[in-house]
XYZ file of C-alpha atoms in Angstrom:
687
model
C 0.000 0.000 0.000
C 1.165 3.583 -0.618
C 2.933 5.009 2.426
C 1.993 8.617 1.581
C -1.366 9.805 0.261
C 0.152 11.736 -2.658
C 1.729 8.514 -3.961
C -1.624 6.832 -4.361
C -4.264 7.245 -7.032
C -5.564 10.809 -7.335
C -8.986 11.876 -8.695
C -7.464 12.152 -12.196
C -4.482 10.108 -13.393
C -2.896 9.546 -16.813
C 0.153 8.277 -18.657
C 1.293 8.135 -22.296
C 1.813 5.024 -24.395
C 5.500 5.880 -24.868
C 8.122 8.340 -23.679
C 8.383 9.854 -27.159
C 6.682 9.979 -30.525
C 8.009 10.765 -33.995
C 6.261 13.748 -35.604
C 3.649 12.439 -38.032
C 2.833 9.413 -35.883
C 0.383 8.894 -33.024
C 0.757 8.839 -29.263
C -1.946 7.400 -26.994
C -3.073 8.600 -23.572
C -4.386 6.280 -20.895
C -6.664 8.074 -18.427
C -8.618 7.030 -15.360
C -10.793 9.030 -12.964
C -11.985 7.931 -9.529
C -15.555 9.117 -10.062
C -16.697 9.038 -13.711
C -19.651 11.153 -14.765
C -21.155 12.793 -17.811
C -18.424 15.433 -17.586
C -15.658 15.028 -20.172
C -11.943 14.946 -19.608
C -10.242 17.918 -21.261
C -6.868 17.344 -22.964
C -4.571 20.250 -23.855
C -1.048 19.742 -25.164
C 1.542 22.447 -24.640
C 5.139 22.853 -25.557
C 7.067 22.817 -22.293
C 8.223 26.406 -22.863
C 4.563 27.517 -22.692
C 4.350 26.460 -19.052
C 5.655 28.026 -15.870
C 7.309 25.701 -13.356
C 8.342 28.191 -10.697
C 5.320 29.136 -8.662
C 7.752 28.882 -5.760
C 11.343 27.723 -5.403
C 11.440 23.913 -5.265
C 15.225 24.024 -4.831
C 14.676 25.378 -1.339
C 13.180 22.037 -0.354
C 14.984 19.122 1.224
C 15.892 16.464 -1.321
C 14.702 13.591 0.836
C 11.172 14.961 0.968
C 10.803 16.534 -2.458
C 8.636 13.668 -3.739
C 6.246 14.089 -0.819
C 4.900 17.237 -2.441
C 2.466 17.288 -5.355
C 4.369 18.458 -8.455
C 1.042 19.439 -10.065
C 0.816 22.531 -7.874
C 4.057 23.859 -9.415
C 2.894 23.911 -13.049
C 0.813 26.673 -14.610
C 0.122 27.853 -18.143
C 1.844 31.133 -18.896
C -0.481 34.043 -19.717
C -1.364 34.217 -23.398
C -0.047 30.760 -24.273
C -2.247 28.471 -26.321
C -2.106 24.680 -26.619
C -0.879 23.054 -29.826
C -3.735 20.553 -29.567
C -6.989 20.148 -27.659
C -9.541 17.369 -27.330
C -12.274 16.125 -25.023
C -13.337 12.554 -24.318
C -15.557 10.703 -21.875
C -14.394 9.965 -18.380
C -13.917 6.374 -17.221
C -12.550 4.583 -14.192
C -10.166 1.633 -14.358
C -8.857 -0.383 -11.446
C -5.191 -0.082 -10.617
C -3.406 -3.397 -10.036
C -1.926 -3.708 -6.579
C 1.454 -4.370 -8.201
C 1.168 -1.482 -10.707
C 4.627 -0.231 -9.705
C 6.212 -3.368 -11.127
C 3.864 -4.484 -13.923
C 2.104 -1.287 -15.012
C -1.497 -0.136 -15.005
C -2.796 -1.761 -18.168
C -5.533 0.845 -18.684
C -7.241 1.072 -22.102
C -6.480 3.921 -24.519
C -8.604 6.993 -23.863
C -7.409 9.148 -26.765
C -4.823 9.146 -29.567
C -3.153 12.313 -30.866
C -1.846 12.174 -34.415
C 1.139 14.510 -34.167
C 1.556 16.919 -37.112
C 4.520 15.910 -39.283
C 5.934 19.437 -39.215
C 5.747 19.896 -35.432
C 9.027 20.981 -33.835
C 10.934 18.374 -31.897
C 10.674 19.410 -28.264
C 9.381 18.478 -24.820
C 5.589 18.514 -24.689
C 3.306 18.245 -21.697
C -0.299 17.103 -21.841
C -2.495 18.955 -19.356
C -5.610 16.939 -18.472
C -8.441 18.392 -16.437
C -11.607 16.855 -15.023
C -13.923 18.719 -12.705
C -11.551 20.411 -10.226
C -8.636 18.061 -10.819
C -5.616 18.583 -13.088
C -2.745 16.277 -13.977
C 0.141 16.302 -16.451
C 1.915 13.854 -18.760
C 5.356 14.589 -20.191
C 6.613 13.203 -23.499
C 9.005 14.144 -26.306
C 8.224 14.733 -29.955
C 11.098 13.578 -32.130
C 11.843 15.048 -35.534
C 10.138 13.460 -38.542
C 13.434 13.950 -40.409
C 16.175 13.530 -37.779
C 18.901 16.133 -38.080
C 16.961 18.287 -40.548
C 16.541 21.193 -38.134
C 19.544 20.647 -35.894
C 22.602 18.458 -35.422
C 22.253 18.851 -31.634
C 20.316 16.107 -29.830
C 19.201 16.580 -26.204
C 18.301 13.505 -24.183
C 15.762 13.621 -21.355
C 16.558 11.085 -18.591
C 13.099 9.549 -18.303
C 14.629 6.422 -16.787
C 15.544 8.510 -13.746
C 12.019 9.939 -13.610
C 10.572 6.448 -13.327
C 13.274 5.131 -11.003
C 12.305 7.831 -8.487
C 8.598 7.697 -9.322
C 6.674 6.601 -6.185
C 3.299 6.347 -7.944
C 1.502 3.219 -6.886
C 3.505 3.108 -3.678
C 6.943 1.975 -4.855
C 10.022 3.102 -6.765
C 13.585 1.806 -6.923
C 13.956 3.595 -3.614
C 11.219 1.492 -2.095
C 12.820 -1.633 -3.617
C 9.924 -2.985 -5.689
C 10.651 -6.465 -7.006
C 9.227 -8.479 -9.844
C 8.020 -12.029 -9.619
C 11.628 -12.960 -10.454
C 12.817 -11.278 -7.263
C 14.744 -8.457 -8.972
C 14.201 -4.678 -8.605
C 11.799 -3.598 -11.331
C 9.540 -0.672 -12.193
C 6.944 -0.260 -14.912
C 7.038 2.615 -17.398
C 3.314 2.572 -18.203
C 2.018 4.266 -15.063
C 1.505 7.912 -14.082
C 4.878 9.543 -13.431
C 5.952 12.474 -11.272
C 7.528 15.461 -13.056
C 9.733 16.607 -10.179
C 12.964 15.500 -11.832
C 12.128 17.380 -15.020
C 11.153 20.503 -13.073
C 14.248 20.444 -10.873
C 17.002 19.409 -13.234
C 16.069 19.450 -16.917
C 13.539 22.143 -17.704
C 15.967 25.060 -17.450
C 18.538 23.279 -19.655
C 15.939 22.465 -22.322
C 14.610 26.041 -22.255
C 18.107 27.528 -22.519
C 18.949 25.427 -25.563
C 15.651 26.211 -27.257
C 16.177 29.949 -26.686
C 19.664 29.913 -28.155
C 20.074 27.059 -30.649
C 18.020 24.900 -32.970
C 17.820 21.567 -31.203
C 16.081 18.202 -31.375
C 14.967 16.021 -28.452
C 14.879 12.358 -27.507
C 14.604 10.257 -24.344
C 17.067 7.691 -23.082
C 14.509 5.010 -23.911
C 14.999 6.072 -27.539
C 18.760 5.739 -27.161
C 18.294 2.181 -25.908
C 15.864 0.969 -28.574
C 16.850 2.938 -31.710
C 20.217 1.867 -33.180
C 20.116 4.712 -35.749
C 19.192 7.468 -33.301
C 22.595 9.167 -33.179
C 23.527 8.904 -36.854
C 22.339 12.361 -38.013
C 23.796 14.300 -35.073
C 27.115 15.920 -34.220
C 26.471 16.760 -30.554
C 24.652 14.681 -27.947
C 23.660 16.356 -24.669
C 22.664 14.524 -21.494
C 20.717 16.687 -19.052
C 20.144 16.957 -15.322
C 20.090 13.756 -13.304
C 20.838 11.056 -15.880
C 21.490 8.160 -13.508
C 20.028 5.012 -15.115
C 21.750 3.600 -18.215
C 21.662 0.286 -20.000
C 24.711 -1.340 -21.541
C 23.289 -0.677 -25.003
C 23.054 3.039 -24.238
C 26.656 3.188 -23.050
C 27.926 1.241 -26.048
C 26.167 3.591 -28.456
C 27.425 6.802 -26.866
C 30.981 5.500 -26.651
C 30.878 4.433 -30.319
C 29.379 7.814 -31.267
C 32.326 9.630 -29.658
C 34.929 7.320 -31.173
C 33.439 7.958 -34.612
C 33.674 11.745 -34.226
C 30.494 12.724 -32.403
C 30.823 15.043 -29.419
C 29.096 14.516 -26.072
C 28.164 16.948 -23.292
C 27.065 15.536 -19.954
C 25.329 18.543 -18.383
C 24.297 16.125 -15.681
C 25.417 14.508 -12.464
C 25.237 11.055 -10.890
C 25.434 10.157 -14.558
C 25.335 6.539 -15.648
C 25.764 5.282 -12.081
C 23.048 2.605 -12.100
C 22.713 -0.200 -14.605
C 19.293 -1.085 -15.962
C 17.906 -3.264 -18.709
C 14.689 -2.583 -20.602
C 12.115 -4.951 -21.962
C 8.683 -3.891 -23.163
C 7.220 -1.573 -20.525
C 9.585 -2.693 -17.757
C 12.878 -1.379 -16.407
C 14.972 -3.709 -14.286
C 17.893 -2.650 -12.103
C 20.968 -4.867 -12.395
C 23.103 -4.868 -9.253
C 23.687 -1.768 -7.178
C 25.813 0.163 -9.665
C 27.748 -0.119 -12.898
C 31.029 -0.426 -11.035
C 29.931 -3.512 -9.093
C 32.078 -6.561 -9.892
C 28.835 -8.318 -10.888
C 28.500 -5.716 -13.644
C 32.077 -6.123 -14.780
C 33.315 -3.117 -12.773
C 32.525 -0.972 -15.784
C 33.048 2.384 -14.138
C 30.830 5.168 -15.417
C 34.018 7.172 -16.012
C 34.728 4.917 -18.986
C 31.775 6.668 -20.635
C 31.699 10.071 -18.912
C 35.205 10.618 -17.526
C 34.022 10.871 -13.894
C 32.416 8.741 -11.181
C 29.651 9.451 -8.696
C 31.480 7.512 -6.000
C 34.337 10.033 -6.152
C 31.979 12.999 -5.753
C 29.509 13.794 -3.023
C 25.775 14.106 -2.544
C 23.810 16.388 -0.290
C 20.727 15.854 1.818
C 19.571 19.275 0.636
C 19.168 20.710 -2.815
C 21.572 23.459 -4.014
C 22.008 26.983 -2.689
C 24.630 25.921 -0.154
C 27.305 28.404 -1.246
C 29.709 26.182 -3.200
C 31.003 26.846 -6.707
C 33.510 25.343 -9.109
C 37.045 26.672 -8.599
C 38.555 27.465 -12.001
C 41.834 25.581 -12.331
C 42.788 26.199 -15.980
C 41.503 29.668 -16.899
C 43.262 29.829 -20.274
C 41.348 26.866 -21.630
C 38.946 27.707 -24.470
C 36.019 26.573 -22.295
C 36.484 29.757 -20.198
C 37.043 32.148 -23.126
C 35.250 35.461 -22.632
C 34.389 34.845 -18.980
C 37.208 36.885 -17.498
C 37.579 34.203 -14.835
C 41.063 33.890 -13.394
C 42.633 30.899 -11.678
C 40.902 30.295 -8.368
C 37.747 32.202 -9.342
C 34.368 30.625 -8.582
C 32.075 29.450 -11.352
C 28.377 28.957 -10.606
C 28.447 29.697 -6.882
C 25.759 32.385 -7.022
C 23.538 30.248 -9.240
C 23.929 27.134 -7.073
C 25.242 24.765 -9.743
C 26.858 22.380 -7.257
C 24.312 19.826 -6.044
C 22.588 17.856 -5.082
C 24.675 15.005 -6.511
C 28.114 15.413 -8.062
C 30.636 13.339 -9.991
C 34.411 13.559 -9.884
C 37.694 12.217 -11.172
C 40.491 11.118 -8.873
C 43.190 13.766 -9.273
C 46.669 14.577 -8.068
C 48.552 17.864 -8.001
C 51.011 18.769 -10.761
C 52.714 22.058 -9.914
C 49.456 23.541 -8.696
C 47.213 22.036 -11.361
C 45.064 18.914 -11.061
C 45.777 15.968 -13.322
C 43.998 12.645 -13.197
C 45.481 9.514 -11.690
C 43.770 7.208 -14.159
C 41.957 5.355 -11.386
C 38.517 3.800 -11.707
C 38.057 4.182 -15.427
C 38.952 7.860 -15.871
C 41.088 8.169 -19.031
C 44.576 9.566 -18.520
C 43.909 12.377 -20.993
C 40.868 13.644 -19.064
C 41.538 17.317 -18.315
C 40.015 18.651 -15.055
C 39.162 22.287 -15.795
C 37.385 23.231 -12.559
C 36.810 21.442 -9.265
C 34.667 21.978 -6.184
C 36.010 20.887 -2.814
C 33.180 19.090 -1.023
C 35.266 17.644 1.788
C 34.926 20.508 4.250
C 31.183 20.423 4.985
C 30.425 16.833 6.040
C 27.200 17.984 7.643
C 25.920 18.889 4.164
C 27.853 16.615 1.815
C 27.541 12.892 2.293
C 29.256 9.743 1.039
C 32.980 9.552 0.244
C 34.995 12.816 0.474
C 35.677 14.209 -2.967
C 35.617 16.999 -5.500
C 33.008 17.742 -8.124
C 34.892 17.859 -11.425
C 34.175 19.751 -14.636
C 36.379 18.552 -17.470
C 36.702 16.856 -20.828
C 38.617 14.181 -22.720
C 39.144 12.904 -26.252
C 37.613 9.656 -27.469
C 39.563 8.872 -30.677
C 37.770 11.466 -32.854
C 35.204 13.094 -30.549
C 35.228 15.064 -27.321
C 33.357 14.002 -24.180
C 32.674 16.785 -21.652
C 31.130 16.478 -18.205
C 29.748 19.135 -15.866
C 29.813 16.713 -12.943
C 26.677 18.026 -11.205
C 22.917 17.540 -11.298
C 22.305 21.284 -10.941
C 24.050 22.748 -13.990
C 20.645 23.942 -15.163
C 20.517 26.389 -12.245
C 23.135 28.424 -14.110
C 21.097 28.455 -17.331
C 17.939 30.114 -16.060
C 19.050 33.284 -17.855
C 21.190 34.047 -20.900
C 23.788 35.909 -18.874
C 26.575 35.012 -16.490
C 29.588 32.750 -16.504
C 27.712 29.438 -16.662
C 25.846 30.702 -19.714
C 29.112 31.717 -21.424
C 30.899 28.457 -20.612
C 27.963 26.471 -21.993
C 27.923 28.600 -25.165
C 31.659 28.039 -25.632
C 31.113 24.299 -25.379
C 28.113 24.154 -27.694
C 29.679 26.443 -30.295
C 32.784 24.257 -30.437
C 31.178 20.831 -30.145
C 28.112 21.216 -32.385
C 30.478 21.066 -35.360
C 32.690 18.127 -36.271
C 36.086 18.316 -34.667
C 38.720 18.281 -37.421
C 39.536 14.773 -38.564
C 42.460 13.841 -36.380
C 45.502 11.651 -36.607
C 46.585 12.438 -40.201
C 50.339 12.712 -40.758
C 52.209 13.569 -43.959
C 55.853 12.816 -44.734
C 58.294 13.261 -47.608
C 60.734 10.424 -48.293
C 64.163 10.587 -49.909
C 62.667 9.918 -53.334
C 60.591 13.077 -52.971
C 57.286 11.216 -52.614
C 54.522 12.585 -50.383
C 53.300 9.881 -48.000
C 50.070 9.631 -46.036
C 49.924 8.155 -42.506
C 47.146 7.752 -39.960
C 47.545 7.652 -36.178
C 44.317 5.717 -35.773
C 44.149 5.439 -32.018
C 45.505 8.881 -31.038
C 46.165 7.599 -27.544
C 49.821 6.600 -27.707
C 49.158 2.984 -28.677
C 49.593 1.093 -31.918
C 52.249 1.439 -34.616
C 51.801 4.161 -37.242
C 52.632 2.994 -40.763
C 52.267 4.574 -44.238
C 48.921 4.044 -45.941
C 49.667 5.408 -49.380
C 51.773 7.565 -51.697
C 49.666 10.606 -52.574
C 52.313 12.635 -54.406
C 54.940 11.088 -56.678
C 58.287 12.867 -56.711
C 59.329 16.490 -56.372
C 58.028 17.162 -52.869
C 61.587 17.348 -51.530
C 62.312 20.446 -53.643
C 60.309 22.899 -51.501
C 61.881 25.189 -48.921
C 58.822 24.857 -46.661
C 55.968 22.353 -46.770
C 53.137 22.255 -44.217
C 49.443 21.564 -43.692
C 46.704 24.184 -43.428
C 44.250 21.643 -42.013
C 41.255 19.895 -43.570
C 43.226 18.637 -46.553
C 44.928 21.922 -47.451
C 48.700 21.838 -48.073
C 50.964 24.849 -48.546
C 54.444 24.828 -50.071
C 57.077 27.542 -50.527
C 59.213 27.159 -53.625
C 62.910 27.917 -53.719
C 62.175 31.066 -55.750
C 59.710 32.336 -53.125
C 56.177 31.553 -54.321
C 53.540 30.247 -51.913
C 51.604 27.333 -53.429
C 48.218 25.900 -52.489
C 47.414 22.176 -52.785
C 44.479 20.061 -51.668
C 44.396 16.439 -50.523
C 40.760 15.882 -51.426
C 40.551 12.264 -50.310
C 42.350 12.480 -46.946
C 42.494 8.699 -46.768
C 45.768 7.822 -48.461
C 44.261 7.372 -51.924
C 44.328 9.654 -54.911
C 47.112 12.012 -55.932
C 47.778 15.542 -54.678
C 48.551 17.848 -57.588
C 47.506 20.932 -59.538
C 49.034 23.626 -57.342
C 47.882 27.238 -57.407
C 49.982 30.276 -56.542
C 48.490 32.238 -53.624
C 51.603 34.237 -52.715
C 53.858 35.737 -55.368
C 57.516 35.966 -54.378
C 59.348 36.704 -51.151
C 58.211 33.738 -49.091
C 61.678 32.146 -49.284
C 63.124 35.029 -47.239
C 61.500 33.795 -44.025
C 63.258 31.528 -41.537
C 60.001 29.658 -40.914
C 56.469 29.524 -42.361
C 53.656 27.445 -40.876
C 49.858 27.398 -40.603
C 47.574 28.016 -37.620
C 44.558 26.472 -39.343
C 41.438 28.215 -40.684
C 43.479 30.002 -43.365
C 45.895 31.558 -40.885
C 49.580 31.564 -41.811
C 52.483 32.566 -39.582
C 55.952 33.547 -40.764
C 59.156 34.469 -38.945
C 61.390 37.088 -40.516
C 65.180 37.026 -40.548
C 65.000 39.859 -37.991
C 62.919 37.723 -35.628
C 59.441 39.236 -36.022
C 56.380 36.995 -36.032
C 53.978 37.851 -38.879
C 50.310 37.005 -39.290
C 48.791 36.317 -42.735
C 45.324 35.235 -43.811
C 44.472 33.100 -46.822
C 40.917 34.400 -46.925
C 39.719 32.243 -49.801
C 41.259 28.892 -48.790
C 40.501 27.516 -52.248
C 43.651 28.412 -54.181
C 42.233 31.620 -55.616
C 43.291 35.166 -54.885
C 46.387 36.115 -52.926
C 47.216 35.852 -49.251
C 46.410 39.093 -47.408
C 49.079 41.589 -46.338
C 50.798 40.688 -43.047
C 50.580 42.126 -39.553
C 53.327 41.970 -36.940
C 52.070 40.150 -33.825
C 55.419 39.366 -32.205
C 58.350 41.769 -32.304
C 61.820 40.284 -32.240
C 63.306 37.120 -30.820
C 61.245 34.528 -32.673
C 64.302 33.561 -34.781
C 66.160 32.425 -31.655
C 64.039 29.279 -31.256
C 65.107 25.962 -32.719
C 61.510 25.362 -33.797
C 58.152 27.178 -33.805
C 54.903 25.442 -34.793
C 51.136 25.701 -34.279
C 48.740 23.592 -32.235
C 45.653 25.190 -33.814
C 43.117 27.498 -32.196
C 45.690 30.279 -31.691
C 48.124 28.006 -29.847
C 51.812 28.315 -30.752
C 54.605 26.112 -29.465
C 58.294 27.013 -29.473
C 61.421 25.087 -28.497
C 64.271 27.052 -26.958
C 67.959 26.389 -27.572
C 68.049 25.101 -24.007
C 65.419 22.468 -24.846
C 62.334 23.862 -23.088
C 58.927 23.588 -24.752
C 57.029 26.892 -24.566
C 53.312 27.565 -24.942
C 52.046 30.817 -26.516
C 48.550 32.033 -27.350
C 47.557 34.273 -30.284
C 44.287 35.178 -28.597
C 42.891 37.457 -31.301
C 43.733 35.307 -34.342
C 43.077 38.284 -36.614
C 46.456 39.995 -36.872
C 45.811 42.463 -34.071
C 47.399 42.583 -30.663
C 50.494 40.679 -29.626
C 51.075 37.045 -28.803
C 50.790 36.485 -25.053
C 53.756 35.761 -22.792
C 54.837 32.110 -22.792
C 54.504 29.335 -20.273
C 56.947 26.442 -19.964
C 55.100 23.150 -20.451
C 58.084 20.903 -21.114
C 61.364 21.289 -19.280
C 64.486 20.293 -21.167
C 65.246 17.767 -23.869
C 62.875 18.977 -26.571
C 65.773 20.249 -28.713
C 67.083 16.687 -28.971
C 64.455 15.578 -31.484
C 64.884 15.665 -35.247
C 61.482 17.353 -35.522
C 58.478 18.185 -33.325
C 54.994 19.104 -34.537
C 51.415 19.245 -33.224
C 47.814 18.811 -34.321
C 44.878 21.096 -33.329
C 43.623 18.646 -30.719
C 46.422 18.543 -28.173
C 48.580 15.805 -29.694
C 52.305 16.471 -30.105
C 54.580 14.241 -32.157
C 58.377 14.016 -32.071
C 60.899 12.065 -34.162
C 63.957 10.866 -32.275
C 67.460 10.710 -33.804
C 67.108 6.907 -33.699
C 64.018 7.059 -35.909
C 61.175 6.500 -33.461
C 57.920 8.474 -33.580
C 56.833 9.554 -30.085
C 53.306 10.624 -29.104
C 52.698 13.249 -26.413
C 49.549 14.940 -25.182
C 49.181 18.571 -24.111
C 46.178 17.679 -21.974
C 45.207 21.182 -20.929
C 46.048 23.287 -24.030
C 46.155 26.354 -21.804
C 49.824 26.659 -20.857
C 49.514 24.857 -17.533
C 50.802 21.489 -16.447
C 53.696 19.627 -17.986
C 53.787 17.641 -21.233
C 55.304 14.302 -20.351
C 54.948 10.530 -20.650
C 55.675 10.214 -24.348
C 54.832 6.879 -25.949
C 56.365 5.242 -29.007
C 53.898 4.825 -31.875
C 56.411 4.488 -34.732
C 59.055 1.864 -34.048
C 61.699 2.681 -36.654
C 62.529 4.357 -39.942
C 61.234 7.833 -39.236
C 64.759 9.295 -39.356
C 64.916 8.482 -43.086
C 62.093 10.923 -43.865
C 62.983 14.438 -44.979
C 59.850 16.028 -43.544
C 57.072 14.902 -41.208
C 54.084 17.074 -40.242
C 50.487 16.880 -39.056
C 47.662 17.022 -41.560
C 44.901 18.075 -39.149
């Protein structure tokens, strides 16, 4: 029996036939009233943004008792808003099985809505009214043509909604069990909306105000093998705790193939579930149980709940993220310095947080690699939750905001269930950080791991570092230019298949590797700079049509190839570094305004061309590698934090600049080319 009156059957109850519906198809509503009469049930369907969820501040409540309150009293229709659909149908009463929590209600269909094929993908809420009673049903409308309106896909964690749903008297937190003796809840029963109100609604609204976006639920991720195919960015929201193995496999494969992932959520992927029909079954206590293969959630997200903390109260407890790497692009435009607080005023820490195990490296946190966190995970901001044990429970730890590479895609985590608190307006630091992330990750990250080399016969060779993690053995995959490539004074990549060459008589040539897979033949050069380019001591690209050159007098010049198609001429230069640049043994770009330089003493320096438009001056350097870097035959970088070096003995070594902000120390190089690299005349990145 229900232990609290609000968990039992109310005068009007309803649920939908599924958590989502594709535009153009139908979704059914199952409705029961306690006292049927000649009065009809009124159905109105609203886009979530048409409703107001803040009649008071639910975040002021205690987490342990939040489900005791009736969520219905916190939802109102905003003045002037109209439903996208209305209908009326007769009232009817249906008995609720005593075990409805574990098997479902089984009520007949009361009404079917045929969703218009052109309806925007979004969160929709059905408002049902009967006499003096009102109830709500949440569902998602998916795009009829996935990816047509947006390449950003937001996932609502409806599994969490149902796991915490006490309707019928039980949830996973009342340990309902099936007839097989395992924890189980049914999806086809009325469901509370507290989790959406608290954690997800503000994130969904922020995205819909600022970007075209499409929606799904995590049930869709489990059952639809093609769900992710049209998208470039996947976003998990709020309190996304309950994941199946299929869901994890698909997200991990998506990132490896070049998709980007943002976990704007906390306690993410902690519990393992399996789905079948209308039932969700919990498997073990957590994903990192030995019975579940000790598959730490960090293998998917980069962080673990067990390393963070949780609070017995919802946010507004005066804790924020401490910025640890302020020069990272995630913090661009915020003005936040090292040690500044991010999200404290908004209350973004709580009520559950995730973290990576970290250790100190000259004042900066780096990961230890424990419990599934990849070694290249970069902690960008942390929140110390060890000092208030009366508020923060479980194992002492730090909430961690950070990101890592997954072969070709980036996976970012906010490490908190309350990130949405910082997105209730379009201003502030949390807003700017989220914009920086979305603007970078909604587009494909440049195809990574391409290397070019010129052999002693003058052939241009194509290589691929397929793993990009310091493993494997890089070998040539094809000759893409036959002879003559050894005759240039300078030869380098402009990214995305563009190659530049400087002839001995001073012309700047433009080439394109159209295939970028080791097939075909690079040819048909075009002159984009007429004369004088052979006078420089070094010429290299910063990507996006940016060229840098160092004069014999030591100035650093900025050029722009505005067309990037072999037409026109490169723009006139600007001086962005005055003197001294000719004293380095090597200067090269890491993309995104990052410049690396190697001193005669062997230190590796990090510079930033913050403006990337020929104005201003390159910022003062930081030392990120102490000694020995002048001992390599050549060193070069790609735009994604990978550095490569060729030893005098002919090995190719892989390094990672994990932070890309001038902090930390580049170390722990790994051999990915066993021999023969010393025979090559040139080696450079193609990304």
